[in-house]
mmCIF file of N, CA, C and O in Angstrom:
data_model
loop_
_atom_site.group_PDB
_atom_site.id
_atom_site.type_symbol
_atom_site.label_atom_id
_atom_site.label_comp_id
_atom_site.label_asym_id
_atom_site.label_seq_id
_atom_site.Cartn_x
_atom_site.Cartn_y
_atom_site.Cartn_z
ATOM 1 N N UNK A 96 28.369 129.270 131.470
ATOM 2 C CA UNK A 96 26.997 129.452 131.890
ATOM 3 C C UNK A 96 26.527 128.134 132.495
ATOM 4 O O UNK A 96 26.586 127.087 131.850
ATOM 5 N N UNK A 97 25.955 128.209 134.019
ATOM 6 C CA UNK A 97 25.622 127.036 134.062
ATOM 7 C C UNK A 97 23.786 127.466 135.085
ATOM 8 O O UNK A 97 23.358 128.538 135.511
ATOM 9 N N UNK A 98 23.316 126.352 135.113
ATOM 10 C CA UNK A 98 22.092 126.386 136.017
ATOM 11 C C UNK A 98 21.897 126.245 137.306
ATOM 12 O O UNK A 98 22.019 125.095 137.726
ATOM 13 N N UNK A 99 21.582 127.215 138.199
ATOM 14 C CA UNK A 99 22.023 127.291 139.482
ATOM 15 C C UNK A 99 21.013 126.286 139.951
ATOM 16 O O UNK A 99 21.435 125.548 140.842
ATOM 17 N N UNK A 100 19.452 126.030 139.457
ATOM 18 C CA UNK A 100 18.986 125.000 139.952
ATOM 19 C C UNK A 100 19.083 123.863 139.728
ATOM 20 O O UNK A 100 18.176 123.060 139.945
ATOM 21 N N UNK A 101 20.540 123.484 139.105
ATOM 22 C CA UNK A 101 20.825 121.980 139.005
ATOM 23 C C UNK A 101 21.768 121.819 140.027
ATOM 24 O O UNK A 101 22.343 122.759 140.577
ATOM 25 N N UNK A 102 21.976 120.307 140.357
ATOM 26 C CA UNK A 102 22.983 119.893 141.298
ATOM 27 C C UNK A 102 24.265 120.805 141.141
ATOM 28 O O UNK A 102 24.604 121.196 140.024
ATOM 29 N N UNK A 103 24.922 121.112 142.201
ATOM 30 C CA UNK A 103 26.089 121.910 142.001
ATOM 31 C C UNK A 103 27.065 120.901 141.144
ATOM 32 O O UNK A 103 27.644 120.884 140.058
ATOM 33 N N UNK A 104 26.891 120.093 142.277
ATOM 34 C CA UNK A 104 28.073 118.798 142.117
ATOM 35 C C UNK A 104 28.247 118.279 139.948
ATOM 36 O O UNK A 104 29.090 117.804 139.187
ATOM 37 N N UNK A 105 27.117 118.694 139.912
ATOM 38 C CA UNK A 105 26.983 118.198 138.052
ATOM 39 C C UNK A 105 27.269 119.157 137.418
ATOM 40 O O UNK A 105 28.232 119.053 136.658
ATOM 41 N N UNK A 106 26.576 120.374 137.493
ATOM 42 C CA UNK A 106 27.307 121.829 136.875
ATOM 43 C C UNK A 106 28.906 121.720 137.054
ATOM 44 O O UNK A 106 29.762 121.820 136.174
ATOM 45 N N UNK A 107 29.086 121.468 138.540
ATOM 46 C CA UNK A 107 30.738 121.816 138.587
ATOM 47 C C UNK A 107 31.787 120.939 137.404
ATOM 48 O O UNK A 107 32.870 121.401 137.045
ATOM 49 N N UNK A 108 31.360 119.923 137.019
ATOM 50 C CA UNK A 108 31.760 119.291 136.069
ATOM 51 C C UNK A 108 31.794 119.430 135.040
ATOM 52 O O UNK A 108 32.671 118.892 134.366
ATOM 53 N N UNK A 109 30.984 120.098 134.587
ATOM 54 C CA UNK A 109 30.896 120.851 133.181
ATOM 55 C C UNK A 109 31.721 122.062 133.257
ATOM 56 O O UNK A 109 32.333 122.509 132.287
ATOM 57 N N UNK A 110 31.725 122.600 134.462
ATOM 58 C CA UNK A 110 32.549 123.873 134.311
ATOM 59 C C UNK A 110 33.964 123.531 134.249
ATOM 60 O O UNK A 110 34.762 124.023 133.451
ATOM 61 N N UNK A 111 34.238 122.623 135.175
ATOM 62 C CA UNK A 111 35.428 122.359 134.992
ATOM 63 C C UNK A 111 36.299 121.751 133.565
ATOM 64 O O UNK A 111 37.458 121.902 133.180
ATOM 65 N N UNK A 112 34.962 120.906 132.950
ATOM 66 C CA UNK A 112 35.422 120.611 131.509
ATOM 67 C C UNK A 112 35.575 121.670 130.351
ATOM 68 O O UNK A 112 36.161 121.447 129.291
ATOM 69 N N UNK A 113 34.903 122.969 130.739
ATOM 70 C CA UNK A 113 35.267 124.146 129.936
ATOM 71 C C UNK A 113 36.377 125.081 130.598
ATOM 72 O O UNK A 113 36.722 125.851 129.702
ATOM 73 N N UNK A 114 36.957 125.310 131.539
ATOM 74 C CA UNK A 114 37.625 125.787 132.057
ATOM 75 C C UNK A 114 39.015 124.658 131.197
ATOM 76 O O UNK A 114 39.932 124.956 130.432
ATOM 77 N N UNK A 115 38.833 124.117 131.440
ATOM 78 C CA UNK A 115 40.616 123.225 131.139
ATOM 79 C C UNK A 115 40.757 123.087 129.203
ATOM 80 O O UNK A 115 41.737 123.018 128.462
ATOM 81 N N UNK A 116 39.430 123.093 128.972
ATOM 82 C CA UNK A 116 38.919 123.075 127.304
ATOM 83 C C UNK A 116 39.645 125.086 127.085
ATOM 84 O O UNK A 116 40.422 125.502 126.224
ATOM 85 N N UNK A 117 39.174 125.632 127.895
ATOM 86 C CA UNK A 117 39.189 127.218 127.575
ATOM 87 C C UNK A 117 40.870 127.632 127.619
ATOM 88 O O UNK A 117 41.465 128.308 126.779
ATOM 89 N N UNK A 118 41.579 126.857 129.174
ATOM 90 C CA UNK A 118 42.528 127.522 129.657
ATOM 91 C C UNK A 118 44.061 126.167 128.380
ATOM 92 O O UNK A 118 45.237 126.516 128.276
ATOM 93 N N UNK A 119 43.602 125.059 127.809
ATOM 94 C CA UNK A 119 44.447 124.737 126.293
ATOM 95 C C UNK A 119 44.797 125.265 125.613
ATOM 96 O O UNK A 119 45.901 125.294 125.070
ATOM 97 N N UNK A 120 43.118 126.304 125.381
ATOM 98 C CA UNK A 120 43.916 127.271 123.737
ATOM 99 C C UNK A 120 44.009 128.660 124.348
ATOM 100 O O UNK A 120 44.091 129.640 123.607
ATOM 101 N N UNK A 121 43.999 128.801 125.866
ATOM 102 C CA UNK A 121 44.806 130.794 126.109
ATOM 103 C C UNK A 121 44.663 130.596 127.615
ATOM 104 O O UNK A 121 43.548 130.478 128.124
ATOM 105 N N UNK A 122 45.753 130.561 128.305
ATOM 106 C CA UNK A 122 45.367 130.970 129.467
ATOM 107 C C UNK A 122 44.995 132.542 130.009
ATOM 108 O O UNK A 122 44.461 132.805 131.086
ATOM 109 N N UNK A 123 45.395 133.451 129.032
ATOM 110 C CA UNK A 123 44.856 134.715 129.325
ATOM 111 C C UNK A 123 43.606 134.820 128.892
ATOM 112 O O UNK A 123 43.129 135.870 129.322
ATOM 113 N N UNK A 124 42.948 134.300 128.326
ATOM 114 C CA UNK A 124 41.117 134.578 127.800
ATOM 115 C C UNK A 124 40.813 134.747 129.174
ATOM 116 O O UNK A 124 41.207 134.027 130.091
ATOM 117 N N UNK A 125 39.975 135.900 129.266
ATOM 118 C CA UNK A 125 38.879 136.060 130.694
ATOM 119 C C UNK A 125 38.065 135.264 130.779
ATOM 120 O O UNK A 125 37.531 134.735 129.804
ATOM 121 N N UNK A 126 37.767 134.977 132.140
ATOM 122 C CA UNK A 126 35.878 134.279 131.872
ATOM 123 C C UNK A 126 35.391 134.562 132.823
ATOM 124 O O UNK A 126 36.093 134.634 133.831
ATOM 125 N N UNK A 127 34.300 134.778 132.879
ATOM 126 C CA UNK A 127 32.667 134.921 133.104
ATOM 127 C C UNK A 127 32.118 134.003 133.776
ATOM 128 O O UNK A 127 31.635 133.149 133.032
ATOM 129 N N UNK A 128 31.942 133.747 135.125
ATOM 130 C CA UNK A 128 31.167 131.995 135.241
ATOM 131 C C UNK A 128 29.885 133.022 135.561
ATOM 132 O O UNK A 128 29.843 133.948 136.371
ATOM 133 N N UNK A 129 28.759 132.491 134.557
ATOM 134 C CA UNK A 129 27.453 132.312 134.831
ATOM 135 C C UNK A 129 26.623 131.695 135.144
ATOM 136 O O UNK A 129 26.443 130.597 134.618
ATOM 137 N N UNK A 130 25.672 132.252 136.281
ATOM 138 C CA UNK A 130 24.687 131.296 136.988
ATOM 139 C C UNK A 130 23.544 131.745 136.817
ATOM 140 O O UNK A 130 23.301 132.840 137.323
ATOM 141 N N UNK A 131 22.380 130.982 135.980
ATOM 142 C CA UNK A 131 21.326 131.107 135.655
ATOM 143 C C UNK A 131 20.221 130.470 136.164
ATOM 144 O O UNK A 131 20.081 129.337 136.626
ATOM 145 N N UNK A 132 19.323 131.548 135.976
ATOM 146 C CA UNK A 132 18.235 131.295 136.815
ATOM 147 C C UNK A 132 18.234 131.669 138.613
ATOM 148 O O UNK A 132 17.891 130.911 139.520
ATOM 149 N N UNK A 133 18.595 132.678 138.684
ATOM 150 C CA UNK A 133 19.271 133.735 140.177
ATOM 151 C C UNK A 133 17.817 133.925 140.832
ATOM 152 O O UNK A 133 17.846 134.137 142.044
ATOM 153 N N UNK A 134 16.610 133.885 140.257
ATOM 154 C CA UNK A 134 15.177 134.630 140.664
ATOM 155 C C UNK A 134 14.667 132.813 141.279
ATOM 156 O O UNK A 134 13.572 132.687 141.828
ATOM 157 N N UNK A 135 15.349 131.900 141.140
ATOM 158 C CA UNK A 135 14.665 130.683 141.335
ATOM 159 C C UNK A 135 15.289 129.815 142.703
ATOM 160 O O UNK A 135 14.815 128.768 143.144
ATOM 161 N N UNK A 136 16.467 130.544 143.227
ATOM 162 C CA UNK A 136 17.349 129.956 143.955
ATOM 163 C C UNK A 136 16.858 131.231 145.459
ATOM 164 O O UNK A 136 16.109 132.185 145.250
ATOM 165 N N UNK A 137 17.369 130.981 146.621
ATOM 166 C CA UNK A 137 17.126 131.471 147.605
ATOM 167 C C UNK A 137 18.484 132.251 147.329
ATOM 168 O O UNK A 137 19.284 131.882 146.469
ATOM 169 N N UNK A 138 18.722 133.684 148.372
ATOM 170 C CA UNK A 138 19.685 134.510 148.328
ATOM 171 C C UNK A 138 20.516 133.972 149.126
ATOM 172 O O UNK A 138 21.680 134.282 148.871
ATOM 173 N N UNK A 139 20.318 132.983 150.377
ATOM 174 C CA UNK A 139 21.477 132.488 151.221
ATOM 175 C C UNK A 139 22.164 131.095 149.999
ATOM 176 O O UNK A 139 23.360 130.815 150.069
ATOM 177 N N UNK A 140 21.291 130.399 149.025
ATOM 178 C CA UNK A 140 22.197 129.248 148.134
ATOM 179 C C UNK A 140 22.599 130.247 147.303
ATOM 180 O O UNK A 140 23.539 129.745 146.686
ATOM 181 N N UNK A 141 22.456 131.301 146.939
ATOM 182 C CA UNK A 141 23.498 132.024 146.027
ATOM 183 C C UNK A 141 24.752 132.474 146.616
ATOM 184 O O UNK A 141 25.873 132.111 146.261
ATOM 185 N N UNK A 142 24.548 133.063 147.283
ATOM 186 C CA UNK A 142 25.903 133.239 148.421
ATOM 187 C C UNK A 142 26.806 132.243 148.718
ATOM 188 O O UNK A 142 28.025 132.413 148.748
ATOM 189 N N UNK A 143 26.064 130.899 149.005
ATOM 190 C CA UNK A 143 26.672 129.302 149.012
ATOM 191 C C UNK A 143 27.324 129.515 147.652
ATOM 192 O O UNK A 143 28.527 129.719 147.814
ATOM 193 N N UNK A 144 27.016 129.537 146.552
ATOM 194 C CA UNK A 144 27.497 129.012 145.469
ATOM 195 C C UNK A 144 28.393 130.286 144.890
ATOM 196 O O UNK A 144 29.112 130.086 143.911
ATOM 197 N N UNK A 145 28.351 131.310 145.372
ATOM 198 C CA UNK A 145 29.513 132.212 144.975
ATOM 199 C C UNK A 145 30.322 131.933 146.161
ATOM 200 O O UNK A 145 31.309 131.336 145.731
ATOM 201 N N UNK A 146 30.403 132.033 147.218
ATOM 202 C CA UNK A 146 31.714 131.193 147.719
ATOM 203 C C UNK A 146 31.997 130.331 147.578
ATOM 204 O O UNK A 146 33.170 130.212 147.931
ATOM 205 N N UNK A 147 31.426 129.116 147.060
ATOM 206 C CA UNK A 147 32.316 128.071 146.694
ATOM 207 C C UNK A 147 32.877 128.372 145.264
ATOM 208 O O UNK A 147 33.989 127.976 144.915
ATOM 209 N N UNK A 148 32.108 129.040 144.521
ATOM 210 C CA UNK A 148 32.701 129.452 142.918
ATOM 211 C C UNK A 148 34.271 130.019 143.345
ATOM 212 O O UNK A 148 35.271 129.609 142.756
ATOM 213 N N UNK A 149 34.325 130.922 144.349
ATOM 214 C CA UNK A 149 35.368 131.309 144.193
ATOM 215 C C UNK A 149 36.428 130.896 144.898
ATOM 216 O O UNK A 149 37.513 131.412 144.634
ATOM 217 N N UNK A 150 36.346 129.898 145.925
ATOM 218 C CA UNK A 150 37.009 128.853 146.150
ATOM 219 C C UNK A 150 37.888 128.123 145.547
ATOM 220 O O UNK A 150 39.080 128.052 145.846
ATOM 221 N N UNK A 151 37.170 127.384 144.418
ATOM 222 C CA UNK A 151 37.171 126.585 143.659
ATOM 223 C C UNK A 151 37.857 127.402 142.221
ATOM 224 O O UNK A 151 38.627 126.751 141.516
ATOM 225 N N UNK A 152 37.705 128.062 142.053
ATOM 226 C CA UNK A 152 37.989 128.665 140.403
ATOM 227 C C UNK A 152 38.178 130.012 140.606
ATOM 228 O O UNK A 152 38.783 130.289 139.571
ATOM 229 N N UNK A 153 38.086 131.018 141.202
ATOM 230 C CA UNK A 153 38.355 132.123 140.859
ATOM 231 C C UNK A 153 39.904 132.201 141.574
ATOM 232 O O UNK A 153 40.852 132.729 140.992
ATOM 233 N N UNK A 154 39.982 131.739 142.595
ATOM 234 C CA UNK A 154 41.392 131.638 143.018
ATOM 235 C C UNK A 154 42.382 130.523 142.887
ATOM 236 O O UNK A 154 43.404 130.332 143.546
ATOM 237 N N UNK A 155 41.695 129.580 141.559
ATOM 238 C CA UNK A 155 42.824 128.777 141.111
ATOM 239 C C UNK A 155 42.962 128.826 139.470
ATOM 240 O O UNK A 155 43.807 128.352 138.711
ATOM 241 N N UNK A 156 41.804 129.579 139.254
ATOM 242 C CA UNK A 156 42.166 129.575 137.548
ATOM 243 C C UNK A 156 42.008 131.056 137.618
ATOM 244 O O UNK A 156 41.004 131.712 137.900
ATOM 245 N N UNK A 157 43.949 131.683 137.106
ATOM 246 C CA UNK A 157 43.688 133.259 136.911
ATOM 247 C C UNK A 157 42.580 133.881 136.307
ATOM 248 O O UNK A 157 41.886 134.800 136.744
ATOM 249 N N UNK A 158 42.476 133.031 134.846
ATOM 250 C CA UNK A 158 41.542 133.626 133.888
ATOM 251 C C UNK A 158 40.328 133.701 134.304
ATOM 252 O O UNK A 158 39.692 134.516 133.636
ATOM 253 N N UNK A 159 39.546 133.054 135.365
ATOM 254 C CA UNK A 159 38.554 133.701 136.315
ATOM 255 C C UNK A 159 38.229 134.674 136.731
ATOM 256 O O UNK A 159 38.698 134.984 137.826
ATOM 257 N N UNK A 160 37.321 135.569 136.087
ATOM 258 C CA UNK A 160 37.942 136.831 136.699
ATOM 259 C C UNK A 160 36.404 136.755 138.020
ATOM 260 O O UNK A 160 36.415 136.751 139.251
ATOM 261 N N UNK A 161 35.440 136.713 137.174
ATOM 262 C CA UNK A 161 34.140 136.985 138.249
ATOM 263 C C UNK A 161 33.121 136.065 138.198
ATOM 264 O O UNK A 161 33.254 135.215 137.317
ATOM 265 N N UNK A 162 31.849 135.968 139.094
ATOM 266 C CA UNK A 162 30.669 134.795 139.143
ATOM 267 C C UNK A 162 29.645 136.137 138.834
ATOM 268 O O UNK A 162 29.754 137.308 139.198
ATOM 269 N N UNK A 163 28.679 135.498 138.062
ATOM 270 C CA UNK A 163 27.656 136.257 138.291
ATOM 271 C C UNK A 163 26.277 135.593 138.387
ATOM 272 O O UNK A 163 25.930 135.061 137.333
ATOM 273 N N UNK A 164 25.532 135.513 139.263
ATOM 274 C CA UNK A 164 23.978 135.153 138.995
ATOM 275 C C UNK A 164 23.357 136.236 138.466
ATOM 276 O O UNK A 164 23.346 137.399 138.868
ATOM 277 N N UNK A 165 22.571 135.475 137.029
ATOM 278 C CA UNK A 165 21.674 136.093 136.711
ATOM 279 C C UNK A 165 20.119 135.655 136.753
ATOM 280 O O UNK A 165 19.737 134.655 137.360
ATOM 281 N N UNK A 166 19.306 136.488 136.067
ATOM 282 C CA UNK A 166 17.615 135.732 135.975
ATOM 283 C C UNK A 166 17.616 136.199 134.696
ATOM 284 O O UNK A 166 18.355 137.183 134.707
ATOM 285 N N UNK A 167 17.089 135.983 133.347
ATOM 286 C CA UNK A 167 16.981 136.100 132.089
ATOM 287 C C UNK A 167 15.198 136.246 132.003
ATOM 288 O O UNK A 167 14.637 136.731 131.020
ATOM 289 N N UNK A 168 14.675 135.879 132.871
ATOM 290 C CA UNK A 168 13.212 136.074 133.117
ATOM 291 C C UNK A 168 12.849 137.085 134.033
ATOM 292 O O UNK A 168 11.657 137.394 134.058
ATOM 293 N N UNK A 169 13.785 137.776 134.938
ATOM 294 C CA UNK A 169 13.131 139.184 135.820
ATOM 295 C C UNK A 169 14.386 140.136 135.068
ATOM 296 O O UNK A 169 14.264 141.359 135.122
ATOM 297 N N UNK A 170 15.453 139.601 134.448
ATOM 298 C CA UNK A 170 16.255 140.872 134.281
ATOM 299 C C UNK A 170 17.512 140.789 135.366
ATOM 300 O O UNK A 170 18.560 141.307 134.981
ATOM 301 N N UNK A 171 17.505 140.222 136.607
ATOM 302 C CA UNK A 171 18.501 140.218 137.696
ATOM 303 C C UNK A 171 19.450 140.148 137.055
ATOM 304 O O UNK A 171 19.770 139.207 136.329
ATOM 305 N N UNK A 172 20.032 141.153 137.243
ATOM 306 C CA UNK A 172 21.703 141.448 137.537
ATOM 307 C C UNK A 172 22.145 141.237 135.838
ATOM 308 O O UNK A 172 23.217 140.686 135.590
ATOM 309 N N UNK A 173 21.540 141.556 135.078
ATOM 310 C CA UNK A 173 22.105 141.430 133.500
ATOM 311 C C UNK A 173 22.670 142.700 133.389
ATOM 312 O O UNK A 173 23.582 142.730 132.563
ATOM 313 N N UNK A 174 22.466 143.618 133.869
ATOM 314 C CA UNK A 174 23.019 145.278 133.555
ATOM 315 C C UNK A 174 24.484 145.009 133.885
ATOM 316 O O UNK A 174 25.393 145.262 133.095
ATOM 317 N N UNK A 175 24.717 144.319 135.473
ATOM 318 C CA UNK A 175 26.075 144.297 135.931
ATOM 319 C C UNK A 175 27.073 142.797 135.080
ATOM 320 O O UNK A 175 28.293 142.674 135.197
ATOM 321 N N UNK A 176 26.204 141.862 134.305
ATOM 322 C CA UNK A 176 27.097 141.049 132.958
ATOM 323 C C UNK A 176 27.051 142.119 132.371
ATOM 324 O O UNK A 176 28.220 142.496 132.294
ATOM 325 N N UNK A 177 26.338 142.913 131.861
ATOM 326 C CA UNK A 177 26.813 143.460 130.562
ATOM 327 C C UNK A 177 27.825 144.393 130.714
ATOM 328 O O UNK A 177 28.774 144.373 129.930
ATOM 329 N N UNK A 178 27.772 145.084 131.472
ATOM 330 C CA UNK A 178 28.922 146.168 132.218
ATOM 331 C C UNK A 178 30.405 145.390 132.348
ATOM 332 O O UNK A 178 31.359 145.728 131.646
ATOM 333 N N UNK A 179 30.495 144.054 133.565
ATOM 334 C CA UNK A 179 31.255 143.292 133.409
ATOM 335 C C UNK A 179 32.225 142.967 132.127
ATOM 336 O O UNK A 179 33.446 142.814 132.143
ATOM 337 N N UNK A 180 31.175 142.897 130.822
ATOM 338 C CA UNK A 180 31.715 142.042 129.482
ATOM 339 C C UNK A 180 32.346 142.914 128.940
ATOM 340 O O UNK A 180 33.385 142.765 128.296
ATOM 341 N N UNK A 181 31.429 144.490 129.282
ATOM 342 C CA UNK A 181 32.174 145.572 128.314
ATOM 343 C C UNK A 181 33.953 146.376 129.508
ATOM 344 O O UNK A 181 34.734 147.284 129.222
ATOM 345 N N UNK A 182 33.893 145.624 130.528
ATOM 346 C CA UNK A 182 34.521 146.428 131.413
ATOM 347 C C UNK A 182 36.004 145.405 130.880
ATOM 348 O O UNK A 182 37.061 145.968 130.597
ATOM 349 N N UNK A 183 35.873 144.100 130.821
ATOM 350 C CA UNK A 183 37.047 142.739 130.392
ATOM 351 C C UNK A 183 37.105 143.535 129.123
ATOM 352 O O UNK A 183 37.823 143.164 128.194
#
């Protein structure tokens, strides 16, 4: 889970420190990259940041499976995590 209105460049670092933390103890565990706060970001920097998500991690760490922006304050796109979580 990270915050889409923080620097990418600083999130990406954290992700990457859980990704290599995650992919130690299983490289088969799925994951989920979450982006929070989706209602606060413009729809063209979300698009930016799911192509670079998948750039970057979905096509170099298998266990990547998907990106999702969400909003936890309008509801955006939580139906399609939860679907997602129950679908892995």
């Amino acid at each position: 889970v990270f915050n889409m209105r923080e620097s990418l460049q600083e999130e990406t670092a954290k992700i990457d420190y859980w990704l290599q933390s995650i992919r130690t103890r299983s490289e088969d565990l799925p994951v989920i990259l979450v982006g929070t706060h989706a209602d606060e970001v413009s729809k063209a920097y979300l698009e930016e940041i799911q192509e670079y998500i998948t750039q970057k991690y979905i096509k170099t760490f298998n266990n990547v499976k998907h990106f999702i922006g969400v909003s936890c304050k309008t509801r955006q796109n939580i139906n399609i995590l939860q679907e997602t979580i129950i679908k892995i």
